[in-house]
Amino acid sequence: LCILYECTPKLVKKTINFREGSLWHYITKFGISVGRGDFEAKARFRYPYIAPSESAPSNINHRVNFKLYIDTKWNGALEEPECAKKNEFEIRSEPIFIPANGEWSVSVTGGLAQNSRPFVWFAAIADCEQQMHSIHPNMPPVEVSVHFAGYDGGEFSHDEINLLTIHTISFFIYFILLAYLIYNYCKELKFTERIESPILILMFALVLEFASVFLQWIHLWVYSNNGEGIAAFRIMSVMAEVSSQFCIALLLIMISWGWTITYLDFGDIEMYIPLIIMLLLLHLILAGLTELTNDAYHKYHDYEGIQGVLLVLVRIGMFVFFLFGMKDTLQTNKPKIKEFLKSFSFYGSLYLLSFPILLVSCFLCPIYLRHKVMTIGTICSQTITIVLLLRLFIGKNSYTAVSKLKGTILPTGKYDQHNQVI
């Protein structure tokens, strides 16, 4: 893609004030593969700086220092409280002289080489000499712009290489699966005359996953051209992905409690709707919060941090509820139902525990691989689960033999006195 399109490096801009006690600021991070990467940094005042004793911006350039750290020394720099002593952990430092007239400074550039393994490089900017806002409180905020380029001059960090290709493949796979689902849902609708069915929920989950991959694909494609991407598309992609995961988890739980197997209609659906909406909103809020710390120094994939931990707790809670439903439904004395539920319980347990297992696996991976492992793992988890459930719900299989949707167009409720008839 870097051959087909003009690639620019990762571009990050931040606004900073060098107040007392805040003289050193993290800017961004970037993973570089074995070989050479490049950087470019510049800064400017948000508006011209006119000293109290002057009537116009002076010709004096104000100095700050652009600093680079590798991942093996980054924690040491973070833990050191004194700004000047953080210099002991830096790999490179370049002065930036900011013009008072509000124009961009001359860019500082250079190369970053690594031969043993990929490294994550951390960029920071500092005023340890306290020549900026500490002695000039009326000084405008400083805007810093940092560009990084990978080993091939491309814009993608090491952990993002090939993700655009993976999303392209996923896009076509989901398109084919979605067309197949729609076709089979229309067939089932003609046969049962019931709108609600597991295939409908599965289809909705697949639509959300398709949207997530498509939005992320657009973001990555734009990113390959301008180094920034489209933040709104990335946020919507994460929220669509989490919503798709929620829909599949909800479907698994509903069937575990006997929906379409021992009953078709909920007795008091109004009791469940607020709970479902609340859980969905919780998922969406946690997904949105992941974007607030998207480029934080401690975050190497979308779900790293407290948001990911909370999502794991929610998923484990749903898994426990799933097990209680399975236990309740397995009390039936119908052999065909028991046979189906054994396979279904394995699929459901595997999916509901996949995210916690994936999060732990990412924690054990090197930091420069975590984002790729989480992205590929999530896509594979969704795809495999959808395919397995498709195989379970469509065609001549055990679900068709036990489902109450087979051959009936009359509503049978959970509390119907005949709801145990197969």
Tab-separated table of C-alpha atoms in Angstrom:
chain	number	residue	atom	x	y	z
A	1	LEU	CA	0.000	0.000	0.000
A	2	CYS	CA	2.911	2.328	0.645
A	3	ILE	CA	3.831	1.730	-3.018
A	4	LEU	CA	0.324	2.524	-4.258
A	5	TYR	CA	-0.229	5.563	-2.066
A	6	GLU	CA	1.992	8.393	-0.932
A	7	CYS	CA	2.692	7.514	2.712
A	8	THR	CA	3.442	10.031	5.425
A	9	PRO	CA	4.656	9.237	8.924
A	10	LYS	CA	2.642	9.164	12.113
A	11	LEU	CA	1.684	12.724	12.996
A	12	VAL	CA	0.873	13.802	16.550
A	13	LYS	CA	0.169	17.316	17.814
A	14	LYS	CA	-0.166	18.324	21.450
A	15	THR	CA	-0.521	21.586	23.341
A	16	ILE	CA	1.650	22.018	26.441
A	17	ASN	CA	2.241	24.447	29.308
A	18	PHE	CA	5.575	24.235	31.158
A	19	ARG	CA	4.318	25.310	34.571
A	20	GLU	CA	6.122	24.777	37.861
A	21	GLY	CA	6.035	21.066	38.657
A	22	SER	CA	5.117	20.241	35.054
A	23	LEU	CA	8.350	20.753	33.174
A	24	TRP	CA	8.486	17.387	31.390
A	25	HIS	CA	5.706	16.066	29.142
A	26	TYR	CA	5.121	12.802	27.312
A	27	ILE	CA	4.024	13.351	23.688
A	28	THR	CA	3.614	10.036	21.888
A	29	LYS	CA	5.138	6.613	21.195
A	30	PHE	CA	6.000	4.678	18.066
A	31	GLY	CA	7.185	1.118	17.402
A	32	ILE	CA	10.015	0.722	14.887
A	33	SER	CA	10.984	-2.607	13.362
A	34	VAL	CA	14.549	-3.876	13.101
A	35	GLY	CA	16.407	-1.396	10.940
A	36	ARG	CA	16.070	2.363	10.830
A	37	GLY	CA	13.227	4.728	11.582
A	38	ASP	CA	13.052	8.508	11.373
A	39	PHE	CA	11.615	11.346	13.403
A	40	GLU	CA	10.840	15.021	12.918
A	41	ALA	CA	9.776	17.451	15.637
A	42	LYS	CA	8.911	21.137	15.730
A	43	ALA	CA	7.061	23.559	18.001
A	44	ARG	CA	5.406	26.962	18.036
A	45	PHE	CA	3.434	29.248	20.312
A	46	ARG	CA	-0.310	29.061	19.823
A	47	TYR	CA	-0.219	32.816	19.204
A	48	PRO	CA	2.611	35.418	19.163
A	49	TYR	CA	4.263	36.013	22.512
A	50	ILE	CA	4.664	39.652	23.481
A	51	ALA	CA	6.581	40.193	26.720
A	52	PRO	CA	5.014	42.688	29.194
A	53	SER	CA	7.835	45.173	28.551
A	54	GLU	CA	7.512	44.979	24.754
A	55	SER	CA	4.967	46.140	22.194
A	56	ALA	CA	5.637	43.437	19.621
A	57	PRO	CA	7.067	39.915	19.519
A	58	SER	CA	10.819	39.946	20.039
A	59	ASN	CA	13.360	38.143	17.893
A	60	ILE	CA	14.348	35.923	20.815
A	61	ASN	CA	13.806	32.196	20.302
A	62	HIS	CA	12.746	30.254	23.388
A	63	ARG	CA	14.387	26.864	23.898
A	64	VAL	CA	12.824	23.548	24.855
A	65	ASN	CA	14.326	20.057	24.512
A	66	PHE	CA	12.865	17.206	22.490
A	67	LYS	CA	13.797	13.856	24.066
A	68	LEU	CA	13.625	10.235	22.927
A	69	TYR	CA	13.601	7.087	25.092
A	70	ILE	CA	13.466	3.377	24.248
A	71	ASP	CA	11.089	1.012	26.016
A	72	THR	CA	13.806	-0.554	28.209
A	73	LYS	CA	14.595	2.825	29.814
A	74	TRP	CA	11.199	4.480	29.681
A	75	ASN	CA	9.976	3.319	33.093
A	76	GLY	CA	13.114	4.680	34.697
A	77	ALA	CA	12.418	8.108	33.235
A	78	LEU	CA	8.806	7.971	34.442
A	79	GLU	CA	9.765	7.011	37.979
A	80	GLU	CA	12.412	9.737	38.299
A	81	PRO	CA	10.694	12.762	39.895
A	82	GLU	CA	13.333	15.377	39.002
A	83	CYS	CA	13.245	16.732	35.472
A	84	ALA	CA	17.023	17.102	35.102
A	85	LYS	CA	17.724	13.544	36.286
A	86	LYS	CA	15.417	12.101	33.626
A	87	ASN	CA	18.225	12.946	31.199
A	88	GLU	CA	20.107	9.885	32.455
A	89	PHE	CA	17.569	7.615	30.729
A	90	GLU	CA	17.232	9.397	27.387
A	91	ILE	CA	18.764	8.055	24.183
A	92	ARG	CA	18.685	11.318	22.309
A	93	SER	CA	17.958	14.983	23.015
A	94	GLU	CA	17.529	17.780	20.489
A	95	PRO	CA	16.978	21.493	21.244
A	96	ILE	CA	14.001	23.235	19.636
A	97	PHE	CA	14.064	27.036	19.412
A	98	ILE	CA	10.543	28.460	19.336
A	99	PRO	CA	10.073	31.850	17.596
A	100	ALA	CA	8.112	34.435	19.587
A	101	ASN	CA	6.082	35.421	16.503
A	102	GLY	CA	3.981	32.247	16.593
A	103	GLU	CA	5.549	30.594	13.564
A	104	TRP	CA	6.802	27.031	13.540
A	105	SER	CA	10.358	26.447	14.672
A	106	VAL	CA	12.985	24.871	12.469
A	107	SER	CA	12.332	21.122	12.502
A	108	VAL	CA	14.754	18.797	14.242
A	109	THR	CA	15.174	15.493	12.425
A	110	GLY	CA	17.143	12.314	12.814
A	111	GLY	CA	17.258	8.553	12.497
A	112	LEU	CA	16.607	5.813	15.048
A	113	ALA	CA	18.341	2.482	14.517
A	114	GLN	CA	17.846	-0.878	16.212
A	115	ASN	CA	19.433	-4.173	15.257
A	116	SER	CA	18.449	-6.692	17.952
A	117	ARG	CA	14.625	-6.442	17.955
A	118	PRO	CA	11.800	-3.962	17.378
A	119	PHE	CA	11.676	-1.164	19.965
A	120	VAL	CA	8.954	1.196	21.089
A	121	TRP	CA	10.294	4.746	21.139
A	122	PHE	CA	8.783	7.332	23.501
A	123	ALA	CA	8.909	11.051	22.742
A	124	ALA	CA	8.839	13.763	25.393
A	125	ILE	CA	9.516	17.483	25.569
A	126	ALA	CA	11.005	19.296	28.544
A	127	ASP	CA	11.967	22.649	29.985
A	128	CYS	CA	14.155	21.462	32.844
A	129	GLU	CA	16.008	24.816	32.868
A	130	GLN	CA	12.674	26.547	33.608
A	131	GLN	CA	13.025	29.167	30.879
A	132	MET	CA	9.430	29.039	29.682
A	133	HIS	CA	6.157	29.442	31.590
A	134	SER	CA	7.803	29.185	35.015
A	135	ILE	CA	9.351	32.644	34.623
A	136	HIS	CA	6.971	33.940	31.924
A	137	PRO	CA	3.454	33.145	33.219
A	138	ASN	CA	1.841	35.083	30.352
A	139	MET	CA	3.618	32.991	27.718
A	140	PRO	CA	1.186	31.294	25.284
A	141	PRO	CA	0.785	27.502	25.307
A	142	VAL	CA	3.262	25.602	23.150
A	143	GLU	CA	2.024	23.399	20.309
A	144	VAL	CA	4.335	20.475	19.546
A	145	SER	CA	4.222	18.457	16.327
A	146	VAL	CA	5.995	15.089	16.063
A	147	HIS	CA	6.324	12.867	12.983
A	148	PHE	CA	7.549	9.275	13.100
A	149	ALA	CA	8.318	6.992	10.167
A	150	GLY	CA	8.908	3.246	10.202
A	151	TYR	CA	11.788	1.233	8.824
A	152	ASP	CA	10.480	1.517	5.233
A	153	GLY	CA	9.536	5.175	5.465
A	154	GLY	CA	5.933	4.139	6.071
A	155	GLU	CA	3.544	5.642	8.546
A	156	PHE	CA	2.586	2.537	10.504
A	157	SER	CA	4.085	1.657	13.843
A	158	HIS	CA	5.583	-1.847	14.098
A	159	ASP	CA	2.444	-3.176	15.806
A	160	GLU	CA	0.218	-1.797	13.008
A	161	ILE	CA	2.072	-3.227	10.010
A	162	ASN	CA	-0.220	-5.416	7.824
A	163	LEU	CA	-3.360	-4.487	9.802
A	164	LEU	CA	-4.800	-2.735	6.753
A	165	THR	CA	-4.434	-5.967	4.762
A	166	ILE	CA	-6.020	-7.978	7.592
A	167	HIS	CA	-9.001	-5.612	7.730
A	168	THR	CA	-9.373	-5.819	3.943
A	169	ILE	CA	-9.570	-9.616	4.075
A	170	SER	CA	-11.978	-9.461	7.029
A	171	PHE	CA	-14.171	-7.005	5.136
A	172	PHE	CA	-14.739	-9.456	2.265
A	173	ILE	CA	-15.230	-12.429	4.624
A	174	TYR	CA	-17.886	-10.569	6.612
A	175	PHE	CA	-19.567	-9.399	3.410
A	176	ILE	CA	-19.945	-13.009	2.220
A	177	LEU	CA	-21.161	-14.188	5.650
A	178	LEU	CA	-23.655	-11.335	5.851
A	179	ALA	CA	-25.115	-12.127	2.429
A	180	TYR	CA	-25.417	-15.805	3.421
A	181	LEU	CA	-27.131	-14.867	6.714
A	182	ILE	CA	-29.629	-12.551	5.040
A	183	TYR	CA	-30.505	-15.245	2.497
A	184	ASN	CA	-31.109	-17.859	5.197
A	185	TYR	CA	-33.050	-15.465	7.421
A	186	CYS	CA	-35.433	-14.681	4.556
A	187	LYS	CA	-35.915	-18.430	3.994
A	188	GLU	CA	-36.636	-18.988	7.691
A	189	LEU	CA	-39.024	-16.028	7.802
A	190	LYS	CA	-41.159	-17.538	5.043
A	191	PHE	CA	-41.236	-20.866	6.870
A	192	THR	CA	-41.920	-19.765	10.462
A	193	GLU	CA	-43.507	-16.317	9.910
A	194	ARG	CA	-41.713	-15.159	13.064
A	195	ILE	CA	-39.464	-12.112	12.843
A	196	GLU	CA	-37.517	-12.902	15.995
A	197	SER	CA	-34.988	-15.711	15.728
A	198	PRO	CA	-31.348	-16.422	16.646
A	199	ILE	CA	-30.376	-15.777	13.034
A	200	LEU	CA	-31.743	-12.215	13.261
A	201	ILE	CA	-29.614	-11.425	16.346
A	202	LEU	CA	-26.594	-13.097	14.754
A	203	MET	CA	-27.184	-11.073	11.595
A	204	PHE	CA	-27.355	-7.841	13.610
A	205	ALA	CA	-24.085	-8.743	15.360
A	206	LEU	CA	-22.481	-9.429	11.986
A	207	VAL	CA	-23.708	-6.081	10.611
A	208	LEU	CA	-22.042	-4.322	13.559
A	209	GLU	CA	-18.812	-6.286	13.082
A	210	PHE	CA	-18.896	-5.512	9.355
A	211	ALA	CA	-19.355	-1.814	10.152
A	212	SER	CA	-16.501	-1.949	12.668
A	213	VAL	CA	-14.079	-3.467	10.156
A	214	PHE	CA	-15.195	-1.068	7.409
A	215	LEU	CA	-14.778	2.043	9.592
A	216	GLN	CA	-11.400	0.860	10.816
A	217	TRP	CA	-10.369	0.139	7.234
A	218	ILE	CA	-11.243	3.712	6.201
A	219	HIS	CA	-9.360	5.090	9.214
A	220	LEU	CA	-6.246	3.053	8.370
A	221	TRP	CA	-6.421	3.941	4.684
A	222	VAL	CA	-6.650	7.669	5.457
A	223	TYR	CA	-3.894	7.193	8.045
A	224	SER	CA	-1.692	5.769	5.305
A	225	ASN	CA	-2.101	9.059	3.446
A	226	ASN	CA	-1.938	11.751	6.130
A	227	GLY	CA	-0.494	10.052	9.226
A	228	GLU	CA	-3.543	11.018	11.310
A	229	GLY	CA	-6.532	9.003	10.103
A	230	ILE	CA	-10.105	9.845	11.107
A	231	ALA	CA	-10.497	9.756	14.883
A	232	ALA	CA	-14.318	9.684	14.734
A	233	PHE	CA	-14.244	6.577	12.521
A	234	ARG	CA	-11.824	4.842	14.854
A	235	ILE	CA	-14.061	5.578	17.865
A	236	MET	CA	-17.183	4.374	16.044
A	237	SER	CA	-15.286	1.257	14.956
A	238	VAL	CA	-14.427	0.319	18.542
A	239	MET	CA	-17.997	0.984	19.713
A	240	ALA	CA	-19.455	-1.107	16.864
A	241	GLU	CA	-17.050	-3.940	17.693
A	242	VAL	CA	-18.013	-3.918	21.379
A	243	SER	CA	-21.721	-3.788	20.449
A	244	SER	CA	-21.263	-6.811	18.171
A	245	GLN	CA	-19.579	-8.718	20.994
A	246	PHE	CA	-22.455	-7.781	23.306
A	247	CYS	CA	-25.068	-9.028	20.803
A	248	ILE	CA	-23.390	-12.420	20.473
A	249	ALA	CA	-23.002	-12.720	24.264
A	250	LEU	CA	-26.674	-11.788	24.695
A	251	LEU	CA	-27.729	-14.403	22.122
A	252	LEU	CA	-25.708	-17.101	23.899
A	253	ILE	CA	-27.263	-16.211	27.262
A	254	MET	CA	-30.819	-16.142	25.888
A	255	ILE	CA	-30.471	-19.598	24.344
A	256	SER	CA	-28.774	-20.943	27.477
A	257	TRP	CA	-31.948	-20.056	29.379
A	258	GLY	CA	-34.055	-21.976	26.868
A	259	TRP	CA	-35.160	-19.360	24.320
A	260	THR	CA	-36.385	-21.089	21.129
A	261	ILE	CA	-35.740	-24.462	22.809
A	262	THR	CA	-38.199	-24.633	25.712
A	263	TYR	CA	-40.096	-21.409	24.988
A	264	LEU	CA	-40.424	-18.748	22.278
A	265	ASP	CA	-41.903	-15.679	23.943
A	266	PHE	CA	-40.678	-14.000	27.110
A	267	GLY	CA	-43.322	-13.763	29.810
A	268	ASP	CA	-42.418	-10.256	31.001
A	269	ILE	CA	-40.160	-8.779	28.311
A	270	GLU	CA	-40.457	-5.328	29.945
A	271	MET	CA	-38.398	-6.647	32.872
A	272	TYR	CA	-35.452	-7.566	30.634
A	273	ILE	CA	-35.290	-4.566	28.292
A	274	PRO	CA	-33.945	-2.037	30.888
A	275	LEU	CA	-31.259	-4.528	31.976
A	276	ILE	CA	-30.205	-5.191	28.381
A	277	ILE	CA	-30.053	-1.471	27.597
A	278	MET	CA	-28.050	-0.798	30.766
A	279	LEU	CA	-25.501	-3.515	29.935
A	280	LEU	CA	-25.203	-2.276	26.344
A	281	LEU	CA	-24.665	1.316	27.497
A	282	LEU	CA	-22.018	0.087	29.938
A	283	HIS	CA	-20.201	-1.651	27.079
A	284	LEU	CA	-20.416	1.477	24.908
A	285	ILE	CA	-19.221	3.784	27.691
A	286	LEU	CA	-16.230	1.567	28.413
A	287	ALA	CA	-15.470	1.393	24.687
A	288	GLY	CA	-15.655	5.184	24.437
A	289	LEU	CA	-13.379	5.606	27.442
A	290	THR	CA	-10.712	3.485	25.748
A	291	GLU	CA	-10.338	6.249	23.149
A	292	LEU	CA	-9.731	8.953	25.773
A	293	THR	CA	-6.395	7.318	26.553
A	294	ASN	CA	-5.706	5.989	23.068
A	295	ASP	CA	-2.082	7.198	22.836
A	296	ALA	CA	-1.243	7.033	26.538
A	297	TYR	CA	2.284	5.847	27.309
A	298	HIS	CA	0.991	2.798	29.233
A	299	LYS	CA	-1.487	1.665	26.563
A	300	TYR	CA	-0.416	-0.715	23.795
A	301	HIS	CA	-3.832	-1.882	22.555
A	302	ASP	CA	-7.440	-0.656	22.665
A	303	TYR	CA	-8.432	-2.456	25.863
A	304	GLU	CA	-5.323	-2.003	27.982
A	305	GLY	CA	-6.001	-0.286	31.292
A	306	ILE	CA	-8.933	-0.080	33.692
A	307	GLN	CA	-11.490	-0.091	30.855
A	308	GLY	CA	-10.295	-3.488	29.677
A	309	VAL	CA	-10.349	-4.859	33.218
A	310	LEU	CA	-13.953	-3.692	33.661
A	311	LEU	CA	-14.940	-5.293	30.340
A	312	VAL	CA	-13.357	-8.551	31.515
A	313	LEU	CA	-15.375	-8.419	34.752
A	314	VAL	CA	-18.577	-7.788	32.786
A	315	ARG	CA	-17.779	-10.670	30.418
A	316	ILE	CA	-17.059	-13.037	33.339
A	317	GLY	CA	-20.361	-11.992	34.932
A	318	MET	CA	-22.166	-12.809	31.692
A	319	PHE	CA	-20.364	-16.162	31.576
A	320	VAL	CA	-21.568	-17.015	35.098
A	321	PHE	CA	-25.131	-16.077	34.114
A	322	PHE	CA	-24.728	-18.241	31.006
A	323	LEU	CA	-23.713	-21.230	33.173
A	324	PHE	CA	-26.737	-20.789	35.437
A	325	GLY	CA	-28.966	-20.752	32.354
A	326	MET	CA	-27.345	-23.897	31.003
A	327	LYS	CA	-27.844	-25.654	34.328
A	328	ASP	CA	-31.511	-24.674	34.380
A	329	THR	CA	-32.185	-25.728	30.773
A	330	LEU	CA	-30.256	-29.003	31.086
A	331	GLN	CA	-32.809	-30.183	33.648
A	332	THR	CA	-35.076	-31.144	30.751
A	333	ASN	CA	-35.401	-34.880	30.158
A	334	LYS	CA	-35.317	-34.569	26.372
A	335	PRO	CA	-32.228	-36.384	24.978
A	336	LYS	CA	-32.070	-34.272	21.789
A	337	ILE	CA	-32.032	-31.052	23.816
A	338	LYS	CA	-29.275	-32.361	26.067
A	339	GLU	CA	-27.217	-33.396	23.058
A	340	PHE	CA	-27.557	-29.929	21.513
A	341	LEU	CA	-26.805	-28.103	24.753
A	342	LYS	CA	-23.522	-29.952	25.236
A	343	SER	CA	-22.148	-28.575	21.976
A	344	PHE	CA	-23.742	-25.183	22.535
A	345	SER	CA	-22.314	-24.857	26.061
A	346	PHE	CA	-18.807	-25.510	24.712
A	347	TYR	CA	-19.154	-22.871	21.978
A	348	GLY	CA	-20.679	-20.346	24.370
A	349	SER	CA	-18.097	-20.855	27.098
A	350	LEU	CA	-15.266	-20.578	24.599
A	351	TYR	CA	-16.591	-17.268	23.265
A	352	LEU	CA	-17.471	-15.641	26.590
A	353	LEU	CA	-14.038	-16.472	27.993
A	354	SER	CA	-12.141	-15.562	24.809
A	355	PHE	CA	-11.843	-11.867	25.658
A	356	PRO	CA	-10.463	-12.392	29.197
A	357	ILE	CA	-8.037	-15.005	27.846
A	358	LEU	CA	-7.001	-12.688	25.009
A	359	LEU	CA	-6.411	-9.790	27.397
A	360	VAL	CA	-4.170	-11.929	29.611
A	361	SER	CA	-2.331	-13.253	26.544
A	362	CYS	CA	-1.637	-9.705	25.368
A	363	PHE	CA	-0.218	-8.821	28.773
A	364	LEU	CA	2.271	-11.687	28.407
A	365	CYS	CA	3.321	-10.572	24.899
A	366	PRO	CA	6.100	-8.046	24.162
A	367	ILE	CA	4.692	-4.529	24.123
A	368	TYR	CA	5.455	-4.051	20.424
A	369	LEU	CA	3.146	-6.989	19.546
A	370	ARG	CA	0.186	-6.388	21.868
A	371	HIS	CA	-1.902	-4.237	19.542
A	372	LYS	CA	-1.564	-6.690	16.660
A	373	VAL	CA	-2.325	-9.699	18.882
A	374	MET	CA	-5.455	-8.027	20.300
A	375	THR	CA	-6.709	-6.902	16.881
A	376	ILE	CA	-6.182	-10.250	15.145
A	377	GLY	CA	-7.435	-12.184	18.174
A	378	THR	CA	-10.659	-10.159	18.365
A	379	ILE	CA	-11.393	-10.539	14.644
A	380	CYS	CA	-10.673	-14.289	14.771
A	381	SER	CA	-12.838	-14.739	17.880
A	382	GLN	CA	-15.799	-12.979	16.259
A	383	THR	CA	-15.395	-14.737	12.927
A	384	ILE	CA	-14.999	-18.249	14.343
A	385	THR	CA	-17.962	-17.792	16.712
A	386	ILE	CA	-20.228	-16.488	13.948
A	387	VAL	CA	-19.259	-19.377	11.659
A	388	LEU	CA	-19.832	-21.959	14.418
A	389	LEU	CA	-23.210	-20.484	15.307
A	390	LEU	CA	-24.166	-20.379	11.626
A	391	ARG	CA	-23.311	-24.052	11.390
A	392	LEU	CA	-25.383	-24.669	14.507
A	393	PHE	CA	-28.481	-22.690	13.468
A	394	ILE	CA	-28.703	-23.363	9.730
A	395	GLY	CA	-29.323	-26.654	7.965
A	396	LYS	CA	-30.080	-30.129	9.220
A	397	ASN	CA	-28.400	-30.140	12.604
A	398	SER	CA	-29.128	-30.641	16.278
A	399	TYR	CA	-30.571	-27.129	16.754
A	400	THR	CA	-33.104	-27.630	13.975
A	401	ALA	CA	-34.242	-30.822	15.714
A	402	VAL	CA	-34.879	-29.132	19.089
A	403	SER	CA	-35.941	-25.615	18.096
A	404	LYS	CA	-39.545	-24.591	18.708
A	405	LEU	CA	-39.276	-22.413	15.602
A	406	LYS	CA	-39.522	-25.568	13.512
A	407	GLY	CA	-42.921	-25.881	11.906
A	408	THR	CA	-44.808	-23.445	14.126
A	409	ILE	CA	-46.212	-20.022	13.514
A	410	LEU	CA	-48.100	-19.788	16.783
A	411	PRO	CA	-46.565	-17.994	19.790
A	412	THR	CA	-45.577	-20.201	22.689
A	413	GLY	CA	-44.503	-18.368	25.805
A	414	LYS	CA	-42.066	-19.275	28.516
A	415	TYR	CA	-44.912	-19.629	30.927
A	416	ASP	CA	-47.243	-21.442	28.540
A	417	GLN	CA	-48.510	-24.688	30.048
A	418	HIS	CA	-47.435	-26.508	26.863
A	419	ASN	CA	-43.938	-25.066	26.678
A	420	GLN	CA	-42.255	-28.385	27.295
A	421	VAL	CA	-43.648	-30.053	24.167
A	422	ILE	CA	-41.033	-30.664	21.489
